[in-house]
Short mmCIF file of C-alpha atoms (C1' of nucleotides) in Angstrom, two decimals:
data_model
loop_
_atom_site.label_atom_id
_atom_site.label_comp_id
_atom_site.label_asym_id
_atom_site.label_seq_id
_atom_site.Cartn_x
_atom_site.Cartn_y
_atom_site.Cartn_z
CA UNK A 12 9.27 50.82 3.41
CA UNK A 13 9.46 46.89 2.97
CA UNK A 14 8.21 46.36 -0.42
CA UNK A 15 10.90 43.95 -1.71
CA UNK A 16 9.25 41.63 1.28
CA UNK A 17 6.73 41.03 -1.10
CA UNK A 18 7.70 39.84 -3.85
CA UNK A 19 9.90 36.77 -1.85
CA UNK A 20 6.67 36.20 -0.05
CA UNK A 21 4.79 35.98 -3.70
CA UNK A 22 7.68 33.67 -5.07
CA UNK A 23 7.57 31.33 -1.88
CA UNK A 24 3.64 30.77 -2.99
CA UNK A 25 4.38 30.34 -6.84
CA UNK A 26 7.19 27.87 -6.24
CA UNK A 27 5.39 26.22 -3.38
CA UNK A 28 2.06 25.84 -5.63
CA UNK A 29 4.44 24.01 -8.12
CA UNK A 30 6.16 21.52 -5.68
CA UNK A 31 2.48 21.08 -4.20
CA UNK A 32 0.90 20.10 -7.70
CA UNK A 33 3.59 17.98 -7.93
CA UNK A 34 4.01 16.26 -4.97
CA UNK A 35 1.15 16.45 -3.24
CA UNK A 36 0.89 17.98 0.39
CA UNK A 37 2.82 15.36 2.70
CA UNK A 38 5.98 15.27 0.35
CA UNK A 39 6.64 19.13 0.27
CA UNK A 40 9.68 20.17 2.82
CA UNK A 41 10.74 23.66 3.74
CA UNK A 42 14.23 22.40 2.39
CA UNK A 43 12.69 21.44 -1.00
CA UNK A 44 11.02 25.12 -1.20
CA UNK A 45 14.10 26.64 -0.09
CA UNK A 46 16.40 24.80 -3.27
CA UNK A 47 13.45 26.03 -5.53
CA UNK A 48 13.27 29.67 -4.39
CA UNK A 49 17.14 29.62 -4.19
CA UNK A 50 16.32 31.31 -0.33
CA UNK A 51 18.32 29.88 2.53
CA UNK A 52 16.11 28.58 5.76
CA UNK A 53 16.48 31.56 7.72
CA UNK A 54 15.27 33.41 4.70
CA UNK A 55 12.12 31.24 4.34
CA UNK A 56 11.26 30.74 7.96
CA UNK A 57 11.37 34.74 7.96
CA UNK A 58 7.89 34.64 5.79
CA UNK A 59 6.40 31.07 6.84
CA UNK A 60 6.75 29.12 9.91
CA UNK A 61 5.74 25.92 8.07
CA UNK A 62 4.17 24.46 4.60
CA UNK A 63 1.03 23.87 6.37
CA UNK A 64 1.08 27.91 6.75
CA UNK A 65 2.00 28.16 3.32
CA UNK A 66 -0.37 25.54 1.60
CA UNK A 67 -3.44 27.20 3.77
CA UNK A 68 -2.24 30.45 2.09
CA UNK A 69 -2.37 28.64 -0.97
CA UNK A 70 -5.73 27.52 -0.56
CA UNK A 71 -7.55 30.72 0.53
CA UNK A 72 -6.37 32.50 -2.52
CA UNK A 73 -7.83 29.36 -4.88
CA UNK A 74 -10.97 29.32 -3.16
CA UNK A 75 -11.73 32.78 -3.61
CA UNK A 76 -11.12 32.73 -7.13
CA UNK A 77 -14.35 29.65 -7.04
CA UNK A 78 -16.63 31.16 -5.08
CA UNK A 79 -17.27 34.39 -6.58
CA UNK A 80 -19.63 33.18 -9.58
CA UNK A 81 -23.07 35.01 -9.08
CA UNK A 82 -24.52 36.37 -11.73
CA UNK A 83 -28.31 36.96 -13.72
CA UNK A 84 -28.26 35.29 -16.62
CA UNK A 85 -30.17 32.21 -18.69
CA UNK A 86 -29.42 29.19 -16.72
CA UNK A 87 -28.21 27.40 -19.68
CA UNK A 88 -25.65 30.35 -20.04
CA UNK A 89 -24.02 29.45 -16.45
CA UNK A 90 -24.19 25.89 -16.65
CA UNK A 91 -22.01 26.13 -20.24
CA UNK A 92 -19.53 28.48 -18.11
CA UNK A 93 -19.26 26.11 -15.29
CA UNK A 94 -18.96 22.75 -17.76
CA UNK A 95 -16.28 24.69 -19.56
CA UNK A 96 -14.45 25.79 -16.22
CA UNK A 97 -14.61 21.71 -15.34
CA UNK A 98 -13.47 20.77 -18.39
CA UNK A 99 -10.41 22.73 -18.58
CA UNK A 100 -9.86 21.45 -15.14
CA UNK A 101 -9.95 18.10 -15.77
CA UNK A 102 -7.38 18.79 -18.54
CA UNK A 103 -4.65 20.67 -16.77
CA UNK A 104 -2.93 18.33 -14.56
CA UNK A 105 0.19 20.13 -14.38
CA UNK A 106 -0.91 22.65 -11.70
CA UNK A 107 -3.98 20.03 -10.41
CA UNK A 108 -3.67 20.23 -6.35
CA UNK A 109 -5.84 17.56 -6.07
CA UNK A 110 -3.73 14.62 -4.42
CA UNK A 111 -2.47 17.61 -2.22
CA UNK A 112 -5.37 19.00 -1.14
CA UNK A 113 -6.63 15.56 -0.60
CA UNK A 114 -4.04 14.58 1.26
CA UNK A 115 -4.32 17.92 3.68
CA UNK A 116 -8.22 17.62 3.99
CA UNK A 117 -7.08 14.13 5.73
CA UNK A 118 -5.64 15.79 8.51
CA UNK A 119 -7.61 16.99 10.44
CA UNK A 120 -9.16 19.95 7.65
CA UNK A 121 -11.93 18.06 7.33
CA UNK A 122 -14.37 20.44 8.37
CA UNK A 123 -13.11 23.55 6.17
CA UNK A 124 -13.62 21.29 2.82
CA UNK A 125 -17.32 19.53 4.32
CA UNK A 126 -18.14 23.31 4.42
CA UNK A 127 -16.59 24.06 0.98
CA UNK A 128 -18.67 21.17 -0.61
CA UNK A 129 -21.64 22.26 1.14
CA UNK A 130 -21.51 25.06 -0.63
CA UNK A 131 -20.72 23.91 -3.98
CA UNK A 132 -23.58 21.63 -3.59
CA UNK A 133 -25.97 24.62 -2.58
CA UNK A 134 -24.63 26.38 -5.42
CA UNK A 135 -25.65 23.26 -8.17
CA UNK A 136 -29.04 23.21 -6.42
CA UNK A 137 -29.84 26.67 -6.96
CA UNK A 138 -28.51 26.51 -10.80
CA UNK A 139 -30.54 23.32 -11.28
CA UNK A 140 -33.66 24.87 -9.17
CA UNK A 141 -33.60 28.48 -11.63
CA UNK A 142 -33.19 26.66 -15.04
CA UNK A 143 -35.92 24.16 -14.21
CA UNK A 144 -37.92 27.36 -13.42
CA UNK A 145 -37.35 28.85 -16.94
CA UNK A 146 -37.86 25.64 -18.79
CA UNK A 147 -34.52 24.74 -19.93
CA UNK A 148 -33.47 22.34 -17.47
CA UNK A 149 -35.50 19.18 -17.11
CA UNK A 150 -37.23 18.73 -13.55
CA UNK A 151 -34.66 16.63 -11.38
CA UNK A 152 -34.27 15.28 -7.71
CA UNK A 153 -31.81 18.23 -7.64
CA UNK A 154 -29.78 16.94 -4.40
CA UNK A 155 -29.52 13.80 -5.91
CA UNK A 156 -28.04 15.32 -9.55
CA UNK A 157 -25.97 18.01 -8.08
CA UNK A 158 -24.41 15.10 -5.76
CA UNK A 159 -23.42 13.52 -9.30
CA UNK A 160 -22.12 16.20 -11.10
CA UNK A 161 -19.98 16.92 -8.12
CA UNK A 162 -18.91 13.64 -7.42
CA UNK A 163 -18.53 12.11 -11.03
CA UNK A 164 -15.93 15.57 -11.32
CA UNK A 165 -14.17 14.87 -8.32
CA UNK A 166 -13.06 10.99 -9.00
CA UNK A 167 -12.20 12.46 -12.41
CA UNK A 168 -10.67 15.52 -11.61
CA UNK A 169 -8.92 13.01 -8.84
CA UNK A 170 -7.64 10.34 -11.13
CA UNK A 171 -6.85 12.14 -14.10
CA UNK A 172 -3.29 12.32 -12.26
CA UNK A 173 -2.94 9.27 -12.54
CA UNK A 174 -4.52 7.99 -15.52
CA UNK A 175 -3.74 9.88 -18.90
CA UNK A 176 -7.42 11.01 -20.48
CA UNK A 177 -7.86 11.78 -23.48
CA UNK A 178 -10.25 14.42 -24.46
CA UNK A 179 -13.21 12.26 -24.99
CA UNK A 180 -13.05 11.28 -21.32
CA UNK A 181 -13.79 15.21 -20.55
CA UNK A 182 -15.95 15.31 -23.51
CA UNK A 183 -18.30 12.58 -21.65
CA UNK A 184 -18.85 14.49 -18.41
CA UNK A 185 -20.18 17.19 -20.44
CA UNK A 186 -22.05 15.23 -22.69
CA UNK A 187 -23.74 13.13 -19.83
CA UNK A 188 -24.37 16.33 -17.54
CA UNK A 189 -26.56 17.92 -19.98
CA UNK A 190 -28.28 14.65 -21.37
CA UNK A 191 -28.89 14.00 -17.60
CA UNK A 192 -30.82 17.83 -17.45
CA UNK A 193 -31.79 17.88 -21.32
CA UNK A 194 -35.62 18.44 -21.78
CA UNK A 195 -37.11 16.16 -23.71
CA UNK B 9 9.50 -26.25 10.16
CA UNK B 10 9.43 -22.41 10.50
CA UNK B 11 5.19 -22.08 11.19
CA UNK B 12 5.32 -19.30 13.73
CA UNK B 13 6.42 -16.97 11.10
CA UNK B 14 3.50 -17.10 8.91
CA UNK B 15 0.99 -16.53 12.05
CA UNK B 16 3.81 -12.82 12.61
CA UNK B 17 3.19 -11.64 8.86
CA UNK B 18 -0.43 -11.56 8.81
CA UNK B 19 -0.40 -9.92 11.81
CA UNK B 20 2.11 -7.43 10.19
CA UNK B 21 -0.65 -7.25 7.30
CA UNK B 22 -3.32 -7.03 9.63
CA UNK B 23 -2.07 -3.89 11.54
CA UNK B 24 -0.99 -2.48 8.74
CA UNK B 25 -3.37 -2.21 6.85
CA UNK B 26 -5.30 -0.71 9.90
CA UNK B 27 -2.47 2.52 9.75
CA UNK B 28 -2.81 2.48 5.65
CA UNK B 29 -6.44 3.45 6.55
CA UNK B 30 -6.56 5.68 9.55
CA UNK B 31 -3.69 7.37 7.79
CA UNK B 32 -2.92 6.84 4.10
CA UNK B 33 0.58 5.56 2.74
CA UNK B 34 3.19 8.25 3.28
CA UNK B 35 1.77 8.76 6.90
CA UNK B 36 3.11 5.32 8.00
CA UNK B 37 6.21 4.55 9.38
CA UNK B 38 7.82 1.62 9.77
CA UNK B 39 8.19 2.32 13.58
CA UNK B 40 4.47 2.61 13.70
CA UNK B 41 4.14 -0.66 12.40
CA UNK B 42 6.90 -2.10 15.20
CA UNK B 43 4.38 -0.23 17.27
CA UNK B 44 1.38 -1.55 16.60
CA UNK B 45 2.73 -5.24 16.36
CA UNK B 46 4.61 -5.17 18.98
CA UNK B 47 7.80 -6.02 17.41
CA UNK B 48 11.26 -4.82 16.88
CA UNK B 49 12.90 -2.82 14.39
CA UNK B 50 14.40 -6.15 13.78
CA UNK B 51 11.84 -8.36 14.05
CA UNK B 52 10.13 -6.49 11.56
CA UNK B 53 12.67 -6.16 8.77
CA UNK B 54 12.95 -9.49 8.35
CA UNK B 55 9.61 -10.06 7.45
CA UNK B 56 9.91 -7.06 5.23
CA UNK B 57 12.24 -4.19 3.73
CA UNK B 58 9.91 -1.01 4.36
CA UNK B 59 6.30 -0.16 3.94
CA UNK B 60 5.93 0.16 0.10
CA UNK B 61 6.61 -3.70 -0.19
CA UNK B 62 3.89 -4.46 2.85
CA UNK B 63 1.39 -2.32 1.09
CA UNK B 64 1.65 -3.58 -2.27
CA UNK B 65 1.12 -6.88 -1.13
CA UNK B 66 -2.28 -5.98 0.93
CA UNK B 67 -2.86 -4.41 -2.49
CA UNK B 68 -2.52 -7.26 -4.05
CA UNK B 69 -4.99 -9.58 -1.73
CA UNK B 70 -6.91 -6.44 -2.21
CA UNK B 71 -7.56 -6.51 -6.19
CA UNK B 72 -7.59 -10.27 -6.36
CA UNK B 73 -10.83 -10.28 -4.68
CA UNK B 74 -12.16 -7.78 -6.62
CA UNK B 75 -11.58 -9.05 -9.38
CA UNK B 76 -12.94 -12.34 -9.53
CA UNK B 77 -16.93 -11.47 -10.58
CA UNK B 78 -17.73 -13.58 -13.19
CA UNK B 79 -21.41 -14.90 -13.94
CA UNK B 80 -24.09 -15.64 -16.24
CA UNK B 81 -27.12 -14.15 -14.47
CA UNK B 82 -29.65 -11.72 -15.83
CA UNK B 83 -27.76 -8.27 -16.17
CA UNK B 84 -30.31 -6.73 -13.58
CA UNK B 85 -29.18 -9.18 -10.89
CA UNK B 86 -25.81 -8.73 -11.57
CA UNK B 87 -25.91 -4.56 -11.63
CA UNK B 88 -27.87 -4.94 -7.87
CA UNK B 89 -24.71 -6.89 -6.90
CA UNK B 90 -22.50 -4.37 -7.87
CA UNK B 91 -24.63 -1.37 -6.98
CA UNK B 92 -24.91 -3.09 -3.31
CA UNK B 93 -21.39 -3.34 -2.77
CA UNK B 94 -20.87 -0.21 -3.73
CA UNK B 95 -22.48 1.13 -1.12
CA UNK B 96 -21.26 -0.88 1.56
CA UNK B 97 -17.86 0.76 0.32
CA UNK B 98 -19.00 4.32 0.27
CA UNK B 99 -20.56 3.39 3.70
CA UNK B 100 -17.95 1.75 5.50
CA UNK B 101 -14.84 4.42 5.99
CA UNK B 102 -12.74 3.11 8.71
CA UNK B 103 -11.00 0.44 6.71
CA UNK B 104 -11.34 2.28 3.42
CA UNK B 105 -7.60 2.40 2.04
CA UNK B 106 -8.65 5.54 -0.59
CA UNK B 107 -6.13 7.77 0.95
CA UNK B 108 -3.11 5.68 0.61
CA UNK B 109 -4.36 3.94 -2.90
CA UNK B 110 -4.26 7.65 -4.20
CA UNK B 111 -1.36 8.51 -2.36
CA UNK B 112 0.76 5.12 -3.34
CA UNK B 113 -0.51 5.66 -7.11
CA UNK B 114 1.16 8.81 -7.13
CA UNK B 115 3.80 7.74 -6.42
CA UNK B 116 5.17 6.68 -9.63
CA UNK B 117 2.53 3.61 -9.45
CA UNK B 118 0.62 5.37 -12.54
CA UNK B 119 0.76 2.61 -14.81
CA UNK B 120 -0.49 0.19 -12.07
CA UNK B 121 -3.66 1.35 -11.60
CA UNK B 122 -4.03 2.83 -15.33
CA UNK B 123 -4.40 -1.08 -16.10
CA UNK B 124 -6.86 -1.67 -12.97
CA UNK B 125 -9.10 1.11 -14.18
CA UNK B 126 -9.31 -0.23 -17.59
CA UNK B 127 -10.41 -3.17 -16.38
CA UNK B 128 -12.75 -1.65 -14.62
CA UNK B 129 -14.73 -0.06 -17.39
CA UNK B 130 -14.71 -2.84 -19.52
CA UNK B 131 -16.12 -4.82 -16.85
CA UNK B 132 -18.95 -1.71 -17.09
CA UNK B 133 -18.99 -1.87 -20.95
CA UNK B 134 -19.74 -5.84 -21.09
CA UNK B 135 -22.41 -5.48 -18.40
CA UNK B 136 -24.17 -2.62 -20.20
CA UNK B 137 -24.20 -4.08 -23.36
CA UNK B 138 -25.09 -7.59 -22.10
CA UNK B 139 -27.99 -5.67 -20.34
CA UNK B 140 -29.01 -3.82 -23.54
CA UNK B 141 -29.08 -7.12 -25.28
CA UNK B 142 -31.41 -8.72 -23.19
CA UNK B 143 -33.49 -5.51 -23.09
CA UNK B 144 -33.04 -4.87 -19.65
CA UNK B 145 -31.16 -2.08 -19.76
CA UNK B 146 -31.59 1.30 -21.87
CA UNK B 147 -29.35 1.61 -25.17
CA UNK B 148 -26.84 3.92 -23.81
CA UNK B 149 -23.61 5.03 -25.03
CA UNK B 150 -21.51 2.44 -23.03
CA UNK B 151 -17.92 4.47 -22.23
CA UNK B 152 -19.20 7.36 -21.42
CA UNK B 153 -22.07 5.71 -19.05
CA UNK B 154 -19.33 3.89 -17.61
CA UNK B 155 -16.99 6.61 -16.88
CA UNK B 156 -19.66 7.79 -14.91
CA UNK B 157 -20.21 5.51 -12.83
CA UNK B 158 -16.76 4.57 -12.11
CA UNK B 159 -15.66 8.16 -11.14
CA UNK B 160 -18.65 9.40 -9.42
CA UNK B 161 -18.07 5.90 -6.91
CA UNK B 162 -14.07 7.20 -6.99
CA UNK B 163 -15.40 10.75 -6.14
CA UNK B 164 -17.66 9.58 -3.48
CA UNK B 165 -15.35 6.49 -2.07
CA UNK B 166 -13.00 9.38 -1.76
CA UNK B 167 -14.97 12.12 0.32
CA UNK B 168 -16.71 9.76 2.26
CA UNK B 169 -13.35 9.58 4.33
CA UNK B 170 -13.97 13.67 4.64
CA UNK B 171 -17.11 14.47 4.67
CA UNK B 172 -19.62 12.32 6.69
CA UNK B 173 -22.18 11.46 4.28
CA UNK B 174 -25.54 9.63 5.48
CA UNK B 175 -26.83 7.11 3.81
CA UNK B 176 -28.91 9.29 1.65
CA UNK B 177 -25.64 10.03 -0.45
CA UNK B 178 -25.11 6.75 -1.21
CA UNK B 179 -28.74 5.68 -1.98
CA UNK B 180 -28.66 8.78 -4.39
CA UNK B 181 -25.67 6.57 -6.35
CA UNK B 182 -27.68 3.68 -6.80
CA UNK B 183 -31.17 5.94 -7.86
CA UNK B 184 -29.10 7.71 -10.43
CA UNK B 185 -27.24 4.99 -11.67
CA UNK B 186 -30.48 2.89 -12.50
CA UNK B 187 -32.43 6.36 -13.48
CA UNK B 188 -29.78 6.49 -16.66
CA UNK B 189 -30.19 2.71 -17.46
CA UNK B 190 -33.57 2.51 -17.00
CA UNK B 191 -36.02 1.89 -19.73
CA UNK B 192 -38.64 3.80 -19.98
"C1'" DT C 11 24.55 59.64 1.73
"C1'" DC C 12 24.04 57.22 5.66
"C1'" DA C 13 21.71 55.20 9.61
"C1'" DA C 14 17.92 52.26 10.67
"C1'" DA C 15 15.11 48.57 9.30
"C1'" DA C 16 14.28 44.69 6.51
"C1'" DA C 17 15.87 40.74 4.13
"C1'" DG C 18 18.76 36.98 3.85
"C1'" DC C 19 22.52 33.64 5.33
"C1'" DG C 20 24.16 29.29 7.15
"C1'" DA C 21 25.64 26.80 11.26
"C1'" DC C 22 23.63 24.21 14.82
"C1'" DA C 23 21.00 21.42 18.12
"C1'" DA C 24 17.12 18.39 18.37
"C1'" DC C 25 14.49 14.97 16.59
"C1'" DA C 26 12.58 11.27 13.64
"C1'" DA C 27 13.10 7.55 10.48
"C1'" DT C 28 15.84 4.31 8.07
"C1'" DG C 29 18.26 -0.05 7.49
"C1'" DT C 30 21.90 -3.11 9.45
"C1'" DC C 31 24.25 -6.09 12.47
"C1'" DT C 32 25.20 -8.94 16.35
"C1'" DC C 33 23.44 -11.15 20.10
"C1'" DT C 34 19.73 -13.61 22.70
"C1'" DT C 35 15.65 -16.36 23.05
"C1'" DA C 36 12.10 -19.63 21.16
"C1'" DT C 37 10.71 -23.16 18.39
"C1'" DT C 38 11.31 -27.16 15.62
"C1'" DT C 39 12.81 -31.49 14.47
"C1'" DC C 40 15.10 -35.65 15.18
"C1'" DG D 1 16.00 -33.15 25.41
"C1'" DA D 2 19.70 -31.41 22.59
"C1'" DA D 3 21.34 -29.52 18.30
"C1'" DA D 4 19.96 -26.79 14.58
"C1'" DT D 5 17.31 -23.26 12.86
"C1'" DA D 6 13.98 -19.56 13.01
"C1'" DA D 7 12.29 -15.53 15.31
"C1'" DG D 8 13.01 -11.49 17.74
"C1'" DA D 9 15.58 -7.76 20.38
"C1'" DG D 10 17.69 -3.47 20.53
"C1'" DA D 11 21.87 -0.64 19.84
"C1'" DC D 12 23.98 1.91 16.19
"C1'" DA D 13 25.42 4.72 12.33
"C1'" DT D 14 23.26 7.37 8.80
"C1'" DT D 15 20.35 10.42 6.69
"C1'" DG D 16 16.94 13.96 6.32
"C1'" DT D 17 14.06 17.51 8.37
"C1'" DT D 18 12.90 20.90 11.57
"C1'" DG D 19 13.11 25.37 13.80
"C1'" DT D 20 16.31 28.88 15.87
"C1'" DC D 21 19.73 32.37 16.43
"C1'" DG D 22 23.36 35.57 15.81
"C1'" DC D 23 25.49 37.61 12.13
"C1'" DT D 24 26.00 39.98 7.40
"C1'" DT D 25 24.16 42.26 3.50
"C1'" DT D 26 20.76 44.93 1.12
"C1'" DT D 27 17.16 48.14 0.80
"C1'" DT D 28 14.87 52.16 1.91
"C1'" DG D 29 13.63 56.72 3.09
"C1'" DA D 30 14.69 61.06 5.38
#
DNA sequence: TCAAAAAGCGACAACAATGTCTCTTATTTC
DNA sequence: GAAATAAGAGACATTGTTGTCGCTTTTTGA
């Protein structure tokens, strides 16, 4: 009974994530979703009464994916695992959300993403907190240095939209991040 | 001849740059500006021919201001200026224009602010090495210090808007900031 | 295979925003 | 203070977007 449902409702999200990377939250109609899915508006207002419904949808499924990192092993281990996940971040562009979930968290979400970044932050703290524990991490103001590892990857993760980096740009957040923890 | 009209389009500026704020770019319509100025949809238009061309020139006054820091003081003196301003940004929020500079760059604007940003950095570069040449600053490696310092401020200019930082977020700027260029 | 349920269509009314044009009202300037 | 010019009003046609509703087509499962 009513599988075919969900596979439209799975295509609405693909071709919505694309016109959101793209566009940015604001700029995204129904209409524009509908000419991409090739569904008509009764079709689409069948599975979503709005992109704000969609784009929410959206988000909850890329958040998840984030926050399930928990694991036991050398702190040096993690930290290469979350640099890498940054890096490749910072590369992608193509399907970056960033202008549209900026644009979203500016109205009126901003409680849902000061609780997201609350929780990155705890998450940095406690990495920072275990490795100086073991020795390999250097002993830090830990708010302070998880503040600028998530900070110095937001404005890049932010602008490389709009400004074309090159590697090295990437390279340097990496490079500084450990330098900034690196025992001496 | 003609005087009145001057006194009409800073007021235009004036209120609009208010909605650029509370709002970001795409958010603002010209009928909100008639709104908050009081004037017609004719009035307005002939003063100007939709919002892009209003923004772009409060961009304008915008980047002309900061752009004109030029001195020959000691490179510590000149780094607390910076540093201090920088926090009054991070600090201030209500007329902070992040929202629709990200927004507006987007916006096929890329190149635009490509060319501000590079400016930017060099501005870094010359004050780090000036600072390492007078031995008041660490030898670092310049672009990459630089990056950091310009996109941890974007990253933090930028959330400030969303999350309500106290001023302990932006004091931990300035500490790490003159943590990696101090000498030790 | 066929009836019921689900999926999809597209016209439509309502609204919001744009940019223009003509007319009226203020402000200069002499 | 009167003619010329600038400033401002507001109605209008146009365009784009929204959300709904009754109808048709397709899918599904007994």
């Amino acid at each position: 009974m009513g599988r075919k449902g969900e596979k439209t409702r799975e295509a609405i999200r693909e071709q919505a994530y694309r016109l959101f990377a793209e566009k940015g939250f604001k700029s995204v109609t129904m209409s524009d979703i509908c000419e991409r899915t090739g569904l008509s508006r009764g079709g689409l207002y069948r599975y979503y009464a709005g992109t704000e419904q969609i784009f929410s949808e959206i988000l909850s499924e890329e958040y998840e994916i984030a926050d399930r990192i928990e694991r036991k092993e050398p702190a040096g281990a993690i930290l290469d695992d979350m640099l890498s996940a940054i890096y490749a971040e910072i590369m992608e562009k193509e399907r970056s959300l960033s202008l549209a979930i900026y644009e979203y968290a500016n109205m009126g979400n901003e409680p849902f993403f000061a609780e997201i970044n609350e929780r990155a932050k705890k998450r940095w703290i406690s990495l920072l907190e275990y490795g100086a524990g073991t020795g390999e991490f250097r002993e830090v103001d830990t708010g302070a240095v998880s503040e600028l590892i998530l900070y110095y990857y937001q404005g890049l993760r932010m602008w490389s939209r709009v400004i074309s980096f090159d590697e090295k740009t990437a390279e340097n957040y990496e490079k500084m991040i450990r330098q900034i923890l690196r025992r001496e």
